[in-house]
PDB file of C-alpha atoms in Angstrom:
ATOM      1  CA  UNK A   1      54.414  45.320 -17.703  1.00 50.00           C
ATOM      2  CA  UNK A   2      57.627  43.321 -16.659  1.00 51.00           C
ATOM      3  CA  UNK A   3      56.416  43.647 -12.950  1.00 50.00           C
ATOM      4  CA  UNK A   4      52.740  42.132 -14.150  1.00 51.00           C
ATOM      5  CA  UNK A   5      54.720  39.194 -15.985  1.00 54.00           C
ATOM      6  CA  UNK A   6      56.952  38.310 -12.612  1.00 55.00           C
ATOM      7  CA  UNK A   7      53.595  38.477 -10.472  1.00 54.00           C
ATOM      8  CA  UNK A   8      51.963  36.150 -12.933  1.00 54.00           C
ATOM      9  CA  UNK A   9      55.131  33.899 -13.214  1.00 50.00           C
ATOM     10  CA  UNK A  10      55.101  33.530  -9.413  1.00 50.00           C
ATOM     11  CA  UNK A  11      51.622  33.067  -9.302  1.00 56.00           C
ATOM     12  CA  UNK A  12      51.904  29.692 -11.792  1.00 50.00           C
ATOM     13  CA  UNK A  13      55.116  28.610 -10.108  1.00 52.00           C
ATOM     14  CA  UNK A  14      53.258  28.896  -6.454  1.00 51.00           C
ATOM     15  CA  UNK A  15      50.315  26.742  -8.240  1.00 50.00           C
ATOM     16  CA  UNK A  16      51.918  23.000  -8.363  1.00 48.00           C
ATOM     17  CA  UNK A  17      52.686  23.111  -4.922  1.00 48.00           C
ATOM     18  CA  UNK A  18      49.587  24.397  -3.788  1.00 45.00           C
ATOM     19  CA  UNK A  19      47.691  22.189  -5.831  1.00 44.00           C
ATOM     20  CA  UNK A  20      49.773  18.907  -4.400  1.00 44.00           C
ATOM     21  CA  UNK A  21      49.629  19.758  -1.143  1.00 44.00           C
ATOM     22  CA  UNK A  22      45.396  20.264  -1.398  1.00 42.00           C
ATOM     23  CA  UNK A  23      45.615  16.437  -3.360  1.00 46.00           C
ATOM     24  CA  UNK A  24      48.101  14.569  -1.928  1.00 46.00           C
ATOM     25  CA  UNK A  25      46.403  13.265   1.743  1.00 46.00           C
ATOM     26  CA  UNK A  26      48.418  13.749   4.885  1.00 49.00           C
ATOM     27  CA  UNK A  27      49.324  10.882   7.565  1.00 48.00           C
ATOM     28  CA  UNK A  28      46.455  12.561   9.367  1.00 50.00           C
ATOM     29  CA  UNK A  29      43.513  12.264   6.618  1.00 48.00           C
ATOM     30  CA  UNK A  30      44.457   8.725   5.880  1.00 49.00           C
ATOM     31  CA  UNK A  31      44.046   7.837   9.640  1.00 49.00           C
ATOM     32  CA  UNK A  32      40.491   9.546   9.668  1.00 50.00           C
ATOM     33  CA  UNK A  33      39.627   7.744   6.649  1.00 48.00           C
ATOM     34  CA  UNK A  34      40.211   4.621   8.469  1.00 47.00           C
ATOM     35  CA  UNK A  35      38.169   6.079  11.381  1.00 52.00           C
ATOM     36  CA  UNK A  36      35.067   6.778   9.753  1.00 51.00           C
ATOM     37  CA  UNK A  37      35.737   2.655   7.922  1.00 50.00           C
ATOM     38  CA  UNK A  38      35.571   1.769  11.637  1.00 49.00           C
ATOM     39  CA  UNK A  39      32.734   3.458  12.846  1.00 50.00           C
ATOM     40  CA  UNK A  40      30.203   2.879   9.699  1.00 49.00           C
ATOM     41  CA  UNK A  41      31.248  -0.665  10.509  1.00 50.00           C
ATOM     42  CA  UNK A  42      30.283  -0.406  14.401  1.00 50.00           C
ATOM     43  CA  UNK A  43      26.958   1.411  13.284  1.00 54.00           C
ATOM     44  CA  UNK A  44      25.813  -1.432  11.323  1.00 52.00           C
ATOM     45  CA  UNK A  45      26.869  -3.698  14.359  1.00 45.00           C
ATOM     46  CA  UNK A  46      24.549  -1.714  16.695  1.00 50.00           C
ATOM     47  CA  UNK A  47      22.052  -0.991  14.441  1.00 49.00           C
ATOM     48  CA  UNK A  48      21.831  -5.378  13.955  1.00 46.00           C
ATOM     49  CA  UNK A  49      22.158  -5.389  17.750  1.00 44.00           C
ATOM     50  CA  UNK A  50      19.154  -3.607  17.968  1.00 50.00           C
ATOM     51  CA  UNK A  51      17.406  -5.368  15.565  1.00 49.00           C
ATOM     52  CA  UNK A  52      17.577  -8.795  18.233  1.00 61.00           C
ATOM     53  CA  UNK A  53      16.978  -6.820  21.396  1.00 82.00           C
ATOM     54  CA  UNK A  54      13.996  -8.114  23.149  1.00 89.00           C
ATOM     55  CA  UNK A  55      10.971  -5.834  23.850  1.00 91.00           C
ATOM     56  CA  UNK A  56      11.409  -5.790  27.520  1.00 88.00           C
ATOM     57  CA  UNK A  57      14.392  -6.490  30.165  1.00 91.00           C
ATOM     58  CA  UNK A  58      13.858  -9.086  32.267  1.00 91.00           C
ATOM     59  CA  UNK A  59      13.596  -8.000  35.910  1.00 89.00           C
ATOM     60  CA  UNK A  60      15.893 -10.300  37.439  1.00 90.00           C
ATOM     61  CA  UNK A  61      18.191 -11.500  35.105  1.00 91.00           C
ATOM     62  CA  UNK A  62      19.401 -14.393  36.760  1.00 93.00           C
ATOM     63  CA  UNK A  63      15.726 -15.879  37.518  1.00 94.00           C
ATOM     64  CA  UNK A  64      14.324 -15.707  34.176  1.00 95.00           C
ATOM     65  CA  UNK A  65      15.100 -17.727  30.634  1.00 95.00           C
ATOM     66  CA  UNK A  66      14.295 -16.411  27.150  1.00 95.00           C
ATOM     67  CA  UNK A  67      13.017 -18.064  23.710  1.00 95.00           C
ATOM     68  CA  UNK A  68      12.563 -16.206  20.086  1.00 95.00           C
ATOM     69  CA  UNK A  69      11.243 -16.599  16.998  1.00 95.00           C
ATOM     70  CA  UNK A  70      11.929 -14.706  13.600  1.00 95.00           C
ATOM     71  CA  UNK A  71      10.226 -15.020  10.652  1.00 96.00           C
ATOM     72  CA  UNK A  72       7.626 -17.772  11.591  1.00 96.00           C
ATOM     73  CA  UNK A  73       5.745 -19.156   8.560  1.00 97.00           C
ATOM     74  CA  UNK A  74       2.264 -18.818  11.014  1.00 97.00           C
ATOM     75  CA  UNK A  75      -0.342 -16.129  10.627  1.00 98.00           C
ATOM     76  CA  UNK A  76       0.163 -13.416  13.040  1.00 97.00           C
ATOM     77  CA  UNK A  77      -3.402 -12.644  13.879  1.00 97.00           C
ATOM     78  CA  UNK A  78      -3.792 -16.495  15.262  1.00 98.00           C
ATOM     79  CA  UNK A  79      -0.819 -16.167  17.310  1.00 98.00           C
ATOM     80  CA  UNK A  80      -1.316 -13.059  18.708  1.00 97.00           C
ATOM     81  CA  UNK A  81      -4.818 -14.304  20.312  1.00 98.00           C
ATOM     82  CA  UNK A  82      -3.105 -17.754  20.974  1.00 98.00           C
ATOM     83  CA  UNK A  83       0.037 -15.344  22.923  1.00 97.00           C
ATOM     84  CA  UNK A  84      -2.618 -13.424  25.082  1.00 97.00           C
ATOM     85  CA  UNK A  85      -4.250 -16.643  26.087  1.00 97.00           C
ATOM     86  CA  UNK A  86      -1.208 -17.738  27.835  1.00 97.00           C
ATOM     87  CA  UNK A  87       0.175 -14.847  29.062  1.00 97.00           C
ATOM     88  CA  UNK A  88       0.499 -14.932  32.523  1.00 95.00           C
ATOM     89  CA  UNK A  89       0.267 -18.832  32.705  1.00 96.00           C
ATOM     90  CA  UNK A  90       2.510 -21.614  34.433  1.00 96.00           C
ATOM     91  CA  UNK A  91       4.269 -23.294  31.832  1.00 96.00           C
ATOM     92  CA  UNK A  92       3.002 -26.349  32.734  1.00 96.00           C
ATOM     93  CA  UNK A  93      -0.290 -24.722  32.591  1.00 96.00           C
ATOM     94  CA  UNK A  94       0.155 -23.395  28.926  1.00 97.00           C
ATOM     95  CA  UNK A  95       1.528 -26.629  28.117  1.00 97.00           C
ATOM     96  CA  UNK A  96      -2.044 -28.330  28.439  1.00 97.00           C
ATOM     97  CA  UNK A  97      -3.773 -25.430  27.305  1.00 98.00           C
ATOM     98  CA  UNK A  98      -1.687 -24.917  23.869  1.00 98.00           C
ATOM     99  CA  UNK A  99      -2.574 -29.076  23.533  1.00 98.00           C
ATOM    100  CA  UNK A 100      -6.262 -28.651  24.925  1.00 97.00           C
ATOM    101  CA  UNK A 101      -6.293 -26.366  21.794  1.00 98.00           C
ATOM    102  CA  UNK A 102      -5.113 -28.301  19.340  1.00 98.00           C
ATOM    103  CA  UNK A 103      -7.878 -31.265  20.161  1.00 98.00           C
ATOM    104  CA  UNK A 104     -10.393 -28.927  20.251  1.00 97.00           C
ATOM    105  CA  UNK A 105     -11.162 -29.638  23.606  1.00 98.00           C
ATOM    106  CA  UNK A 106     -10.867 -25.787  24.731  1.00 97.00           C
ATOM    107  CA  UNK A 107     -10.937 -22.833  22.526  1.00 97.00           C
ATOM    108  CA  UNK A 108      -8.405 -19.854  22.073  1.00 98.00           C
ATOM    109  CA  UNK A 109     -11.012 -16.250  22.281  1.00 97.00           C
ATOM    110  CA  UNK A 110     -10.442 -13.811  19.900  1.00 98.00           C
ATOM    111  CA  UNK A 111     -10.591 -10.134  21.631  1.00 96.00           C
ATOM    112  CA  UNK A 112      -8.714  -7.952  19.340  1.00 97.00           C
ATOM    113  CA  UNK A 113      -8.638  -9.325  15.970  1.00 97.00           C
ATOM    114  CA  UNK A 114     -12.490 -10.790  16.004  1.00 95.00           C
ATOM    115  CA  UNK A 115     -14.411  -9.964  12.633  1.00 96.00           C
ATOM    116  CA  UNK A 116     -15.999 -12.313  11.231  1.00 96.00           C
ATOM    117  CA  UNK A 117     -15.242 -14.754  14.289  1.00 97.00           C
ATOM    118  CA  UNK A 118     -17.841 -17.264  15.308  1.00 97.00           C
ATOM    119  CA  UNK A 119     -19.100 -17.814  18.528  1.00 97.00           C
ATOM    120  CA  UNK A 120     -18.191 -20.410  20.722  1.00 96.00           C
ATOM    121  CA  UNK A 121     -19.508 -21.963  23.899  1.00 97.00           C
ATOM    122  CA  UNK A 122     -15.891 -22.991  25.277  1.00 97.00           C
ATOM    123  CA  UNK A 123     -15.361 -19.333  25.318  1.00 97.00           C
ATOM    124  CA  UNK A 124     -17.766 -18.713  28.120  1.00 97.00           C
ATOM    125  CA  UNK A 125     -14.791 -19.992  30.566  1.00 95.00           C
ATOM    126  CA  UNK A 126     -12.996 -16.848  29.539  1.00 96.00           C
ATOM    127  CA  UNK A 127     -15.899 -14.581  29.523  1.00 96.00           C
ATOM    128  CA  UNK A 128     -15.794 -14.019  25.837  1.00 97.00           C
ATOM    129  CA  UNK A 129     -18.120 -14.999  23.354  1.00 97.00           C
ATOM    130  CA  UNK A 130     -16.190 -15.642  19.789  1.00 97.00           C
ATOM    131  CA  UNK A 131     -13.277 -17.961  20.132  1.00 97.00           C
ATOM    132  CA  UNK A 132     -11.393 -20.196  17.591  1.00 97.00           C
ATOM    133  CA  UNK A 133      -9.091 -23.400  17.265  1.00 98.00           C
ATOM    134  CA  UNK A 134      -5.290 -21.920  16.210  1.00 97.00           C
ATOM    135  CA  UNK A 135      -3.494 -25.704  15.255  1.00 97.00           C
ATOM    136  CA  UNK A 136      -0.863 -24.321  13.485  1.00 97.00           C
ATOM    137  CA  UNK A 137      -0.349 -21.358  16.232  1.00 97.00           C
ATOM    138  CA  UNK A 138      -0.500 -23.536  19.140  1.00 98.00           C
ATOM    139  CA  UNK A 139       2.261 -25.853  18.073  1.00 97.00           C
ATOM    140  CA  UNK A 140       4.444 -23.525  17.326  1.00 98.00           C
ATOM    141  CA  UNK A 141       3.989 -21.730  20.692  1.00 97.00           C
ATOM    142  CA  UNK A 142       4.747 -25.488  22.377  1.00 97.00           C
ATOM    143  CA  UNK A 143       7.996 -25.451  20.142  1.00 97.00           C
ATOM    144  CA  UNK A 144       9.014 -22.349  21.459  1.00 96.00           C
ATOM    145  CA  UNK A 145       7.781 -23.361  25.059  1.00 97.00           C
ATOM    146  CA  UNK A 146      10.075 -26.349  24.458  1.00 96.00           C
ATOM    147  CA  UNK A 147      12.900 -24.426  23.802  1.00 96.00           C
ATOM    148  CA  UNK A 148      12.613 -21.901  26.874  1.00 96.00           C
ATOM    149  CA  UNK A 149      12.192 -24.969  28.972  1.00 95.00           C
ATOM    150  CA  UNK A 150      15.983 -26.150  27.493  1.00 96.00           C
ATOM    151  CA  UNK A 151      17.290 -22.603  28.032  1.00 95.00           C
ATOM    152  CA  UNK A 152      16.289 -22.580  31.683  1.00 95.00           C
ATOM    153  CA  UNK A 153      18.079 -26.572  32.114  1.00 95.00           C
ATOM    154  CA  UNK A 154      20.838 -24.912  30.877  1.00 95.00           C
ATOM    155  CA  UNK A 155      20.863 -21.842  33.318  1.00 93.00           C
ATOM    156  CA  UNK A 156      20.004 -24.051  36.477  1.00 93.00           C
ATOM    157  CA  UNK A 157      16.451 -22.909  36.804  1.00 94.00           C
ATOM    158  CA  UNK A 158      13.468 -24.535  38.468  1.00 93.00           C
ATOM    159  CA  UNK A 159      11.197 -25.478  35.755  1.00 93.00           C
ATOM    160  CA  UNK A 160       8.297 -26.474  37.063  1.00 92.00           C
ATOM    161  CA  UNK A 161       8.014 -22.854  38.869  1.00 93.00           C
ATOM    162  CA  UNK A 162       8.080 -21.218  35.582  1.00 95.00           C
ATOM    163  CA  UNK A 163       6.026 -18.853  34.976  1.00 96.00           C
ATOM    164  CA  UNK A 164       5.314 -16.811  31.231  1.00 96.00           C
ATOM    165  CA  UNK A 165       6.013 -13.272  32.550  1.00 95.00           C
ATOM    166  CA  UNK A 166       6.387 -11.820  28.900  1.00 96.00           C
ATOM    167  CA  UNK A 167       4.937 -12.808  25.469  1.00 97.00           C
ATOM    168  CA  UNK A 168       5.114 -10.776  22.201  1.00 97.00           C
ATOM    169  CA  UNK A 169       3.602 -11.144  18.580  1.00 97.00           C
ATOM    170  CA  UNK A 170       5.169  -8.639  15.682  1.00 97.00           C
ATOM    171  CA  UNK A 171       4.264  -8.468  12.172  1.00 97.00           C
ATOM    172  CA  UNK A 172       7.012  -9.598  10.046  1.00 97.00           C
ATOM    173  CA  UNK A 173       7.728  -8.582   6.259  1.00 97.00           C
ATOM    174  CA  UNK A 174       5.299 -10.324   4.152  1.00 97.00           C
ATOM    175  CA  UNK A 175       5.859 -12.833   1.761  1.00 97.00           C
ATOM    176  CA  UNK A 176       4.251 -12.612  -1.727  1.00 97.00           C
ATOM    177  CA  UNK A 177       2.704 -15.234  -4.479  1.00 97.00           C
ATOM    178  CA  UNK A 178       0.537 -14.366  -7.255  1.00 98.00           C
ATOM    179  CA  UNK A 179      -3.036 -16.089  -7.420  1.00 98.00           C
ATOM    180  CA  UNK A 180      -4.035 -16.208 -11.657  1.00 98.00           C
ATOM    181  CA  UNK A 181      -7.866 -15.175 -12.158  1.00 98.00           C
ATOM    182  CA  UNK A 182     -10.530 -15.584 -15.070  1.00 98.00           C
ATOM    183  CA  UNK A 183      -9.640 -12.860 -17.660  1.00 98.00           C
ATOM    184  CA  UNK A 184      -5.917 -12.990 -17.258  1.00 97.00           C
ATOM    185  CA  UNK A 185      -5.810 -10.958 -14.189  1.00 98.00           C
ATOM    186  CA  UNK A 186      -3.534 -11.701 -12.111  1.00 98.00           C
ATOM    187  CA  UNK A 187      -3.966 -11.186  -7.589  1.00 98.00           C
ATOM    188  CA  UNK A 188      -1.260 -10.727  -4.729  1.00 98.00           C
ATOM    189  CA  UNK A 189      -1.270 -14.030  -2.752  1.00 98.00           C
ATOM    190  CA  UNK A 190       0.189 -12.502   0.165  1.00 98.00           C
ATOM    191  CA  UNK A 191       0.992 -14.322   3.751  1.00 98.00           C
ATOM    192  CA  UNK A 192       1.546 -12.907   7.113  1.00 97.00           C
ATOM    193  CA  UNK A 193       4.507 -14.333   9.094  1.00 97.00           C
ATOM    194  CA  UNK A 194       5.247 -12.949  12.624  1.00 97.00           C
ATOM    195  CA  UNK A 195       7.985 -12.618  15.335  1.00 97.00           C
ATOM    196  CA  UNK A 196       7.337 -13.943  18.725  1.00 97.00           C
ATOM    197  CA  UNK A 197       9.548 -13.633  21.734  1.00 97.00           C
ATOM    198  CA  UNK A 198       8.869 -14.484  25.214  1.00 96.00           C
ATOM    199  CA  UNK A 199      10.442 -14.492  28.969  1.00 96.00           C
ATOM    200  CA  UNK A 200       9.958 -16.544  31.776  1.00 96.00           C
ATOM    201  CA  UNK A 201      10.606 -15.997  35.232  1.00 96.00           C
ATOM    202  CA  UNK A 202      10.605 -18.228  38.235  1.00 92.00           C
ATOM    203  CA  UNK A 203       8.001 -17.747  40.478  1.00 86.00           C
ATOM    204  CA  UNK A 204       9.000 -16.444  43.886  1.00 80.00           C
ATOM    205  CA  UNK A 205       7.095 -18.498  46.848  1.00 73.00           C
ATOM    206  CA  UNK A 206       5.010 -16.133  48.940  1.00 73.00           C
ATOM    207  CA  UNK A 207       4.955 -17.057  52.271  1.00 71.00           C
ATOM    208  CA  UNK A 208       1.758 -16.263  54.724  1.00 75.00           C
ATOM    209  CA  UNK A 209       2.139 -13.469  57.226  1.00 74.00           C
ATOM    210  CA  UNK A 210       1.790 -14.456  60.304  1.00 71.00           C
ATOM    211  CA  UNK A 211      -1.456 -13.503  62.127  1.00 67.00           C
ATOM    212  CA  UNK A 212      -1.276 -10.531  64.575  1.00 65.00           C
ATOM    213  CA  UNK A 213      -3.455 -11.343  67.713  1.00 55.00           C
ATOM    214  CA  UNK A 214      -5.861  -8.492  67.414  1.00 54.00           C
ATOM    215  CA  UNK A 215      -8.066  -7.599  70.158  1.00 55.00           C
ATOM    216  CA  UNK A 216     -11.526  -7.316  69.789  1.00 62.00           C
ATOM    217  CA  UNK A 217     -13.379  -4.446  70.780  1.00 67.00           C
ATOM    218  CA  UNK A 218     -16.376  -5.092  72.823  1.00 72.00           C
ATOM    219  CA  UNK A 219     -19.568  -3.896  71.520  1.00 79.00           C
ATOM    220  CA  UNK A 220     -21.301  -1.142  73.916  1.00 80.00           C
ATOM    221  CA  UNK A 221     -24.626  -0.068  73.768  1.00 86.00           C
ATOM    222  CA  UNK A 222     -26.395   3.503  73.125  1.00 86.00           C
ATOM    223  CA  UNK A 223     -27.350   3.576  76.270  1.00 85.00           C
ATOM    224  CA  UNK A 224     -23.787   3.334  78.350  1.00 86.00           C
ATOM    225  CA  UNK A 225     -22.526   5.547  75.353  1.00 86.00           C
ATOM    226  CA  UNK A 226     -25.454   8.348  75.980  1.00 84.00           C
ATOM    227  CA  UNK A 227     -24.802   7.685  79.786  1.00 85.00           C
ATOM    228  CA  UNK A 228     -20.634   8.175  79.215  1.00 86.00           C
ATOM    229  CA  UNK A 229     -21.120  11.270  77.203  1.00 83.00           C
ATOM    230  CA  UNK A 230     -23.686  12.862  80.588  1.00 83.00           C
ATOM    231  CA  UNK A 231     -20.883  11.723  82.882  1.00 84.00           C
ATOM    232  CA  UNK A 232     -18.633  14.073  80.905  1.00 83.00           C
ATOM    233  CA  UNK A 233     -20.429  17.132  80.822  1.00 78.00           C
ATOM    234  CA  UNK A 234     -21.380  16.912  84.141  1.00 69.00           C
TER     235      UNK A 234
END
């Protein structure tokens, strides 16, 4: 019994000491502590960084200007069409188009998001049938046009060799009102704002081969051939 009572004695006395040493942190813990502070931190800096990255990398860096949008209070479905019509374009080029557009003088076609799109004659030019007059779209595009144009001053760029290499639309979180009905219903009132982000490149002057002197092959008859092809089996 005594030698049960020292065991258990031992046993409590042993407890304190384990029980510190399992609470009380080391140097060690504290600094990993700290560690994981620092790298939650640098997660939600990458994960932000990622949230600005553009869509596509430029293929020559030095030769090409950028220009972004977040958040735009302009429908996305508009822009979108309004984006693919200039895709592709000189920027002087757009420049007329996006203002042809918003005088009505030519029309933006709708390919993708089309129901319940008229039909237009100015659409003909694109080989389309249902086009539409985006105001709202196309002078927002000019602003951001506009602002390229003053990134590419800034970076030494020719700007009048321009050209819109890459053009994006996203959806963007939608923003919500309430619409009151007959009966006391009540409707979602929602709108439909979009990213857009775009790259321009300077276009590299192509200059003409020069002509190889080819020389022509005379034209011979059936006859010398039928009379070559004797000559040979003989």
């Amino acid at each position: 019994m005594q030698k049960k009572r020292n065991t258990s004695i031992l046993r409590a006395a042993a407890l304190p000491d384990r029980r510190g040493a399992l609470e009380a942190p080391g140097p060690q813990q504290k600094k990993s502590s700290a560690d994981r502070g620092s790298s939650s931190s640098l997660g939600g800096l990458t994960e932000f960084l990622k949230m600005v990255r553009y869509s596509l990398d430029p293929e020559n860096p030095t030769k090409s200007c950028k220009s972004r949008g977040s958040n735009l209070r302009v429908h996305f479905k508009n822009t979108r069409e309004t984006a693919q019509a200039i895709k592709g374009m000189h920027i002087r080029k757009a420049n007329k188009y996006l203002r042809d557009v918003i005088v009505q003088h030519q029309c933006v076609p709708f390919r993708r998001y089309n129901g319940g799109v008229g039909r237009c004659a100015q659409a003909k030019q694109f080989g389309w049938t249902q086009g539409r007059w985006p105001k709202k779209s196309a002078e927002f595009l000019l602003h951001m046009l506009k602002n390229a144009e003053s990134n590419a001053e800034l970076k030494g760029l020719d700007v009048d060799s321009l050209v819109i290499e890459h053009i994006q639309v996203n959806k963007a979180p939608k923003m919500r009102r309430r619409t009151y009905r007959a009966h006391g219903r009540i409707n979602p009132y929602m709108s439909s704002p979009c990213h857009i982000e775009m790259i321009l490149t300077e276009k590299e002057q192509i200059v003409p081969k020069p002509e190889e002197e080819v020389a022509q092959k005379k034209k011979v008859s059936q006859k010398k051939l039928k009379k070559q092809k004797l000559m040979a089996r003989e």
